[in-house]
mmCIF file of N, CA and C in Angstrom:
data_model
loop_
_atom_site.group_PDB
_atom_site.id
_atom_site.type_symbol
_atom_site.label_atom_id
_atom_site.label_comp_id
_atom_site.label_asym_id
_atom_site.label_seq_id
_atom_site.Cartn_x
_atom_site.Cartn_y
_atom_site.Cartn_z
ATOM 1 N N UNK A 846 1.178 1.775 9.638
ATOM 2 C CA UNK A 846 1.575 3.119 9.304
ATOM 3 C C UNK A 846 0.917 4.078 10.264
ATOM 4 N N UNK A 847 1.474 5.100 10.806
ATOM 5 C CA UNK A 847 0.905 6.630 11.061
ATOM 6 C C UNK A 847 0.291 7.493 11.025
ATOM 7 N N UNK A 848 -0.649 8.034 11.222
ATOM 8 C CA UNK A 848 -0.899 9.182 10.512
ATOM 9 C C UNK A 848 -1.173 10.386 11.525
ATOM 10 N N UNK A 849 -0.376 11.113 11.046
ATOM 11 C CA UNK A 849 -0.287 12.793 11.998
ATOM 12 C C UNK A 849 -1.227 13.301 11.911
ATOM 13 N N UNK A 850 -2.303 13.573 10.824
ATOM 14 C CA UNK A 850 -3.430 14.609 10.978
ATOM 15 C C UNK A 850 -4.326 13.608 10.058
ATOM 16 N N UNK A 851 -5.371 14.633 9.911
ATOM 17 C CA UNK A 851 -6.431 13.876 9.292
ATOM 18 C C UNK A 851 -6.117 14.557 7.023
ATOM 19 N N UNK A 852 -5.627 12.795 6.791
ATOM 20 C CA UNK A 852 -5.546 13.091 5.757
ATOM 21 C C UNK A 852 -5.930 12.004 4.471
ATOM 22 N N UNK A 853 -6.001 12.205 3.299
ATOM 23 C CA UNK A 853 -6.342 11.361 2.503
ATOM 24 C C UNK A 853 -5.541 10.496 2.188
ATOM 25 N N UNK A 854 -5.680 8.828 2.520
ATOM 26 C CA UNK A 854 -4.625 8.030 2.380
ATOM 27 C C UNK A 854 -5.583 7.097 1.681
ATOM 28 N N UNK A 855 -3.952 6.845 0.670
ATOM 29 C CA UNK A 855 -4.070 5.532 -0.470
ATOM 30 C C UNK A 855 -2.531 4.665 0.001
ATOM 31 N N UNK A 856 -2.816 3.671 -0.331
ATOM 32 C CA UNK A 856 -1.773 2.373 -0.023
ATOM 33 C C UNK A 856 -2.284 0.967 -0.973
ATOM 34 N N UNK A 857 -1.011 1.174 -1.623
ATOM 35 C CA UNK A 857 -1.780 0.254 -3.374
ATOM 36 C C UNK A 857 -0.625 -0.737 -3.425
ATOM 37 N N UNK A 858 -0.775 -2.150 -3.908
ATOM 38 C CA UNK A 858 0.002 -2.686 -4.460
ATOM 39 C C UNK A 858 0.461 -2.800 -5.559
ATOM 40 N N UNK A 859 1.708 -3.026 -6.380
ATOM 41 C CA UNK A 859 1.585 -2.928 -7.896
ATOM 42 C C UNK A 859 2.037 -4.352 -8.345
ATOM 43 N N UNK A 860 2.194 -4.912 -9.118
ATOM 44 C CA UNK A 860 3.394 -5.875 -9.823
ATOM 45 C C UNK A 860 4.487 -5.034 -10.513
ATOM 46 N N UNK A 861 5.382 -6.271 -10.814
ATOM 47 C CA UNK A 861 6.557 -5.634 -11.160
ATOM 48 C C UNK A 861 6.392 -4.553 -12.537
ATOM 49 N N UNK A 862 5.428 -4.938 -13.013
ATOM 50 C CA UNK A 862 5.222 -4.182 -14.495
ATOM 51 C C UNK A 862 4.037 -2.836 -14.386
ATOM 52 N N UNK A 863 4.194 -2.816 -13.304
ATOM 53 C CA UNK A 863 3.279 -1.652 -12.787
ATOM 54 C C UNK A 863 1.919 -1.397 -12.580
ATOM 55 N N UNK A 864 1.100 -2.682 -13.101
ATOM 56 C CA UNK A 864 -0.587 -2.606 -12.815
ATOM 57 C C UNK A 864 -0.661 -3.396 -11.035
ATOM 58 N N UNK A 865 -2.142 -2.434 -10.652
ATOM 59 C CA UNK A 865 -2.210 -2.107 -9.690
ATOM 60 C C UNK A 865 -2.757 -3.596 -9.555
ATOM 61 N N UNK A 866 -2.525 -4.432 -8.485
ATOM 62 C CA UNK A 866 -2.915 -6.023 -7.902
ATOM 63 C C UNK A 866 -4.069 -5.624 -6.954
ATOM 64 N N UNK A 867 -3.574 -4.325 -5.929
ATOM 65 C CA UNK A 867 -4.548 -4.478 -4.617
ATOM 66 C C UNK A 867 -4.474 -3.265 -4.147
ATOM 67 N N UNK A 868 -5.628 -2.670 -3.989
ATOM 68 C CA UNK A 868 -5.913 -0.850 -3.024
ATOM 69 C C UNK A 868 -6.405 -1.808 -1.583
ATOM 70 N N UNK A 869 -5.376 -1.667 -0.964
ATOM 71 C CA UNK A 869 -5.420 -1.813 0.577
ATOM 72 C C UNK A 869 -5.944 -0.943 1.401
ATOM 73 N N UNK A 870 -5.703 0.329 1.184
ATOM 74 C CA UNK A 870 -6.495 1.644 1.842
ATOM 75 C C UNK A 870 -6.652 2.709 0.715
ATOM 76 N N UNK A 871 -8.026 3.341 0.407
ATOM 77 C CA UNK A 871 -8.077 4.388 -0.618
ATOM 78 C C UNK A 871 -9.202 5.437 0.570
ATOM 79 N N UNK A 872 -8.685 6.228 1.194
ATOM 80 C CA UNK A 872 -9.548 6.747 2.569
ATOM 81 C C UNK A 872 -9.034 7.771 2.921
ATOM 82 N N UNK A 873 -9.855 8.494 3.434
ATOM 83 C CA UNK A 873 -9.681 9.665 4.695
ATOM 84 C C UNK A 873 -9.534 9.428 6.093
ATOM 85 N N UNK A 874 -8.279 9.135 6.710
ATOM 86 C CA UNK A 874 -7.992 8.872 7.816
ATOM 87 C C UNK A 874 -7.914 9.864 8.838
ATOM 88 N N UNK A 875 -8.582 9.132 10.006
ATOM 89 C CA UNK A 875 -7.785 10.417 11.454
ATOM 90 C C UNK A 875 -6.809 10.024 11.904
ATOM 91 N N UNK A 876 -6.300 11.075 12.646
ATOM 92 C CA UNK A 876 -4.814 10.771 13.180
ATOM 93 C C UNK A 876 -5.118 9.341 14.139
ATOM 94 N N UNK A 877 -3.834 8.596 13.660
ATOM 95 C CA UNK A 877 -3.589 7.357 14.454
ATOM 96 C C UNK A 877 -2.875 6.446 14.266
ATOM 97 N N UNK A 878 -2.403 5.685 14.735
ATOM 98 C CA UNK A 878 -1.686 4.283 14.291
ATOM 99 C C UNK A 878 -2.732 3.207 13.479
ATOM 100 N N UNK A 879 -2.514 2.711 12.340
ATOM 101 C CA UNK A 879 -3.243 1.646 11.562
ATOM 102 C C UNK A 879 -2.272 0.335 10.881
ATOM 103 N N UNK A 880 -2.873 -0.330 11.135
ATOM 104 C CA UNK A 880 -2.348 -1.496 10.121
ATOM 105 C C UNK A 880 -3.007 -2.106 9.460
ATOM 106 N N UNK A 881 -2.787 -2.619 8.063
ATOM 107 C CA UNK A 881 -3.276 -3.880 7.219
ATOM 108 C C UNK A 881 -2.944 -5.068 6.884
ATOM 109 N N UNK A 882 -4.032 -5.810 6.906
ATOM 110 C CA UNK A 882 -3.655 -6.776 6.451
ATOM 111 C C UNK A 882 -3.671 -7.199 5.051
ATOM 112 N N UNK A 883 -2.674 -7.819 4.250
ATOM 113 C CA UNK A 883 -2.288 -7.777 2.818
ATOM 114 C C UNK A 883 -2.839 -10.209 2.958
ATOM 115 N N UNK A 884 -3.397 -10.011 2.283
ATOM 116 C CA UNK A 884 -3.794 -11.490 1.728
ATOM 117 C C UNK A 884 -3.537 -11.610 0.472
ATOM 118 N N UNK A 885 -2.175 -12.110 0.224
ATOM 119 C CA UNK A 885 -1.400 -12.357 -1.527
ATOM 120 C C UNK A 885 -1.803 -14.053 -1.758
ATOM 121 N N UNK A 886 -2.567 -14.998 -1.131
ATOM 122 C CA UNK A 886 -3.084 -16.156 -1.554
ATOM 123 C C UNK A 886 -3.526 -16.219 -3.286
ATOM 124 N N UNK A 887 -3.969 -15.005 -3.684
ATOM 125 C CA UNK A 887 -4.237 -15.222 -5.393
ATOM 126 C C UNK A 887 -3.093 -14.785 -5.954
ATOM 127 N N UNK A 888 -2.182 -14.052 -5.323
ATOM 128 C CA UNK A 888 -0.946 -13.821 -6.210
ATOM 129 C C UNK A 888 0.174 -14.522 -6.637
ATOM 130 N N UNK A 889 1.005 -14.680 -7.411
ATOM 131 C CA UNK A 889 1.939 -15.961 -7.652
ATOM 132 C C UNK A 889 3.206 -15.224 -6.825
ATOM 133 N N UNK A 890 4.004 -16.348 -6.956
ATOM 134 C CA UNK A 890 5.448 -15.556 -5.904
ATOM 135 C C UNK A 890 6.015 -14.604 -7.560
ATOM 136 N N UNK A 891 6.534 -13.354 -6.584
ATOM 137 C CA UNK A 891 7.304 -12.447 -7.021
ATOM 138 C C UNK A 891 7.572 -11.586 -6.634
ATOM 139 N N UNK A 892 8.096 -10.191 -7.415
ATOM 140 C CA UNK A 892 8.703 -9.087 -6.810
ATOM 141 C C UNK A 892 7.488 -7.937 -7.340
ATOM 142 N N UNK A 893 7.062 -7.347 -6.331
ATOM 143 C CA UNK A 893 5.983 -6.594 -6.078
ATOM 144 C C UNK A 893 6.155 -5.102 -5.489
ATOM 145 N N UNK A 894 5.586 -4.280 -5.523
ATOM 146 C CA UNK A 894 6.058 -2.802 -4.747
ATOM 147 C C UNK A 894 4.546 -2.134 -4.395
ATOM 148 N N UNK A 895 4.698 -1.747 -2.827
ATOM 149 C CA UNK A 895 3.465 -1.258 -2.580
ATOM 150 C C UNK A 895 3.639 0.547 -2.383
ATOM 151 N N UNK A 896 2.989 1.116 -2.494
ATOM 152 C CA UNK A 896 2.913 2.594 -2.329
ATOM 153 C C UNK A 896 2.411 3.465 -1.638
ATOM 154 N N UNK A 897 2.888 3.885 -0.351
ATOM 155 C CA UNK A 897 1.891 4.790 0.303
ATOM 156 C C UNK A 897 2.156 6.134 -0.098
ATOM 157 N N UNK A 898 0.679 7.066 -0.606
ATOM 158 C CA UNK A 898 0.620 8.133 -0.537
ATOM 159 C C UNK A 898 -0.752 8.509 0.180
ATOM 160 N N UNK A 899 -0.187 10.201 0.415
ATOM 161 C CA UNK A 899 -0.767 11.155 1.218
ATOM 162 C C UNK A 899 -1.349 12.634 0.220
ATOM 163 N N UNK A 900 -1.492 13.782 0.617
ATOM 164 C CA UNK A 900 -1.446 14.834 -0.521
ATOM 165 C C UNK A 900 -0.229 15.227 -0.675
ATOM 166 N N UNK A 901 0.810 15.148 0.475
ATOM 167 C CA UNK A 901 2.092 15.723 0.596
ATOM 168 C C UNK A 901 3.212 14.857 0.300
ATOM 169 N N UNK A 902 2.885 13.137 0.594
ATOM 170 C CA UNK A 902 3.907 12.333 0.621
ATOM 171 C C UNK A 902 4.060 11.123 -0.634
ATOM 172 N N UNK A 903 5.113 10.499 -0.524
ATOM 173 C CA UNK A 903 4.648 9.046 -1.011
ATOM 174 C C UNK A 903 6.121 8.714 -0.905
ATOM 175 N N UNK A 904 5.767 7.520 -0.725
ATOM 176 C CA UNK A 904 6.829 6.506 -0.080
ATOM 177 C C UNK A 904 6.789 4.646 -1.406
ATOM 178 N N UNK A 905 7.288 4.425 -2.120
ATOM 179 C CA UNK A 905 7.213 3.010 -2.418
ATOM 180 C C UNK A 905 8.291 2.354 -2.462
ATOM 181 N N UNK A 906 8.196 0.801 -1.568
ATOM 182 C CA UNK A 906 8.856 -0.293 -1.281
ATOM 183 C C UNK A 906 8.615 -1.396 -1.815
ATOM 184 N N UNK A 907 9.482 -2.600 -2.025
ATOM 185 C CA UNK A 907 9.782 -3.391 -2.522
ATOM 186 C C UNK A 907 9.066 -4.539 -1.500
ATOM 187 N N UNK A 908 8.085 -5.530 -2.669
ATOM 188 C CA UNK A 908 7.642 -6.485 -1.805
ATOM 189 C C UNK A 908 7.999 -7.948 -2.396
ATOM 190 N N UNK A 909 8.322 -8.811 -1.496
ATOM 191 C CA UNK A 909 8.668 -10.296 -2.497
ATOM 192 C C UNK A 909 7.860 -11.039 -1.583
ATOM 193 N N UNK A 910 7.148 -11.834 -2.817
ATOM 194 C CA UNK A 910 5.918 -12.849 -2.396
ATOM 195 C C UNK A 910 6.892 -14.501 -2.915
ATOM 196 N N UNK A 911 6.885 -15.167 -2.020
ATOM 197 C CA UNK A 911 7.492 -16.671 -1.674
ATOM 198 C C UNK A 911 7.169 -17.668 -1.781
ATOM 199 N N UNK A 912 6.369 -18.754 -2.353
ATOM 200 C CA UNK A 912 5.218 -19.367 -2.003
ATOM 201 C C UNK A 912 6.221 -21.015 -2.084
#
Protein backbone atom coordinates (compact mmCIF):
# COMPACT_ATOMS: atom_id res chain seq x y z
CA UNK A 1 0.00 0.00 0.00
CA UNK A 2 0.83 3.89 -0.28
CA UNK A 3 0.87 6.39 1.67
CA UNK A 4 0.68 10.18 0.56
CA UNK A 5 1.38 11.98 3.80
CA UNK A 6 2.15 11.15 7.13
CA UNK A 7 -0.84 9.43 8.55
CA UNK A 8 -2.34 7.03 11.04
CA UNK A 9 -2.63 3.62 9.51
CA UNK A 10 -4.46 0.45 10.63
CA UNK A 11 -4.73 -2.71 8.31
CA UNK A 12 -6.69 -5.58 10.21
CA UNK A 13 -7.84 -8.86 9.25
CA UNK A 14 -11.32 -10.11 10.11
CA UNK A 15 -13.11 -13.60 9.65
CA UNK A 16 -16.11 -14.02 8.01
CA UNK A 17 -18.16 -13.31 11.22
CA UNK A 18 -16.34 -10.26 11.89
CA UNK A 19 -13.75 -10.80 14.87
CA UNK A 20 -10.54 -9.39 14.25
CA UNK A 21 -7.77 -12.64 13.40
CA UNK A 22 -4.71 -10.18 12.78
CA UNK A 23 -3.61 -6.15 13.15
CA UNK A 24 -0.98 -6.23 10.47
CA UNK A 25 -0.25 -2.48 10.81
CA UNK A 26 -1.83 -0.29 13.78
CA UNK A 27 0.85 2.92 13.15
CA UNK A 28 1.78 6.27 12.18
CA UNK A 29 3.28 6.12 8.87
CA UNK A 30 5.48 8.49 6.59
CA UNK A 31 4.86 8.97 3.22
CA UNK A 32 5.93 5.87 1.21
CA UNK A 33 5.43 2.68 -0.42
CA UNK A 34 5.02 -0.38 2.27
CA UNK A 35 4.20 -3.86 2.21
CA UNK A 36 3.21 -6.78 4.54
CA UNK A 37 3.60 -9.73 5.08
CA UNK A 38 0.31 -11.73 6.17
CA UNK A 39 1.36 -15.43 7.73
CA UNK A 40 -2.32 -17.31 7.78
CA UNK A 41 -0.33 -20.81 8.82
CA UNK A 42 -2.73 -20.75 12.16
CA UNK A 43 -5.72 -19.93 10.20
CA UNK A 44 -8.02 -22.64 8.66
CA UNK A 45 -8.97 -22.16 4.86
CA UNK A 46 -11.73 -19.62 4.34
CA UNK A 47 -13.29 -16.47 3.38
CA UNK A 48 -11.72 -13.62 5.25
CA UNK A 49 -11.74 -9.64 4.67
CA UNK A 50 -8.92 -7.36 5.49
CA UNK A 51 -9.38 -3.53 6.07
CA UNK A 52 -7.35 -0.66 5.43
CA UNK A 53 -8.05 2.48 7.20
CA UNK A 54 -6.66 5.96 7.45
CA UNK A 55 -8.49 9.14 9.34
CA UNK A 56 -10.05 9.93 5.95
CA UNK A 57 -10.28 6.49 4.24
CA UNK A 58 -11.11 2.84 4.41
CA UNK A 59 -11.10 0.41 1.93
CA UNK A 60 -12.19 -3.58 2.79
CA UNK A 61 -11.50 -6.64 0.54
CA UNK A 62 -12.21 -10.02 0.34
CA UNK A 63 -9.57 -12.62 1.33
CA UNK A 64 -9.74 -16.56 0.65
CA UNK A 65 -7.33 -18.72 2.54
CA UNK A 66 -6.77 -22.38 0.57
CA UNK A 67 -4.93 -24.84 2.34
Amino acid sequence: FKVASSKFIKLVVYDILGKEVAALVNEKLQPGTYSVRFDAGDLPSGIYFYQLRTDNFSETKKLIILK
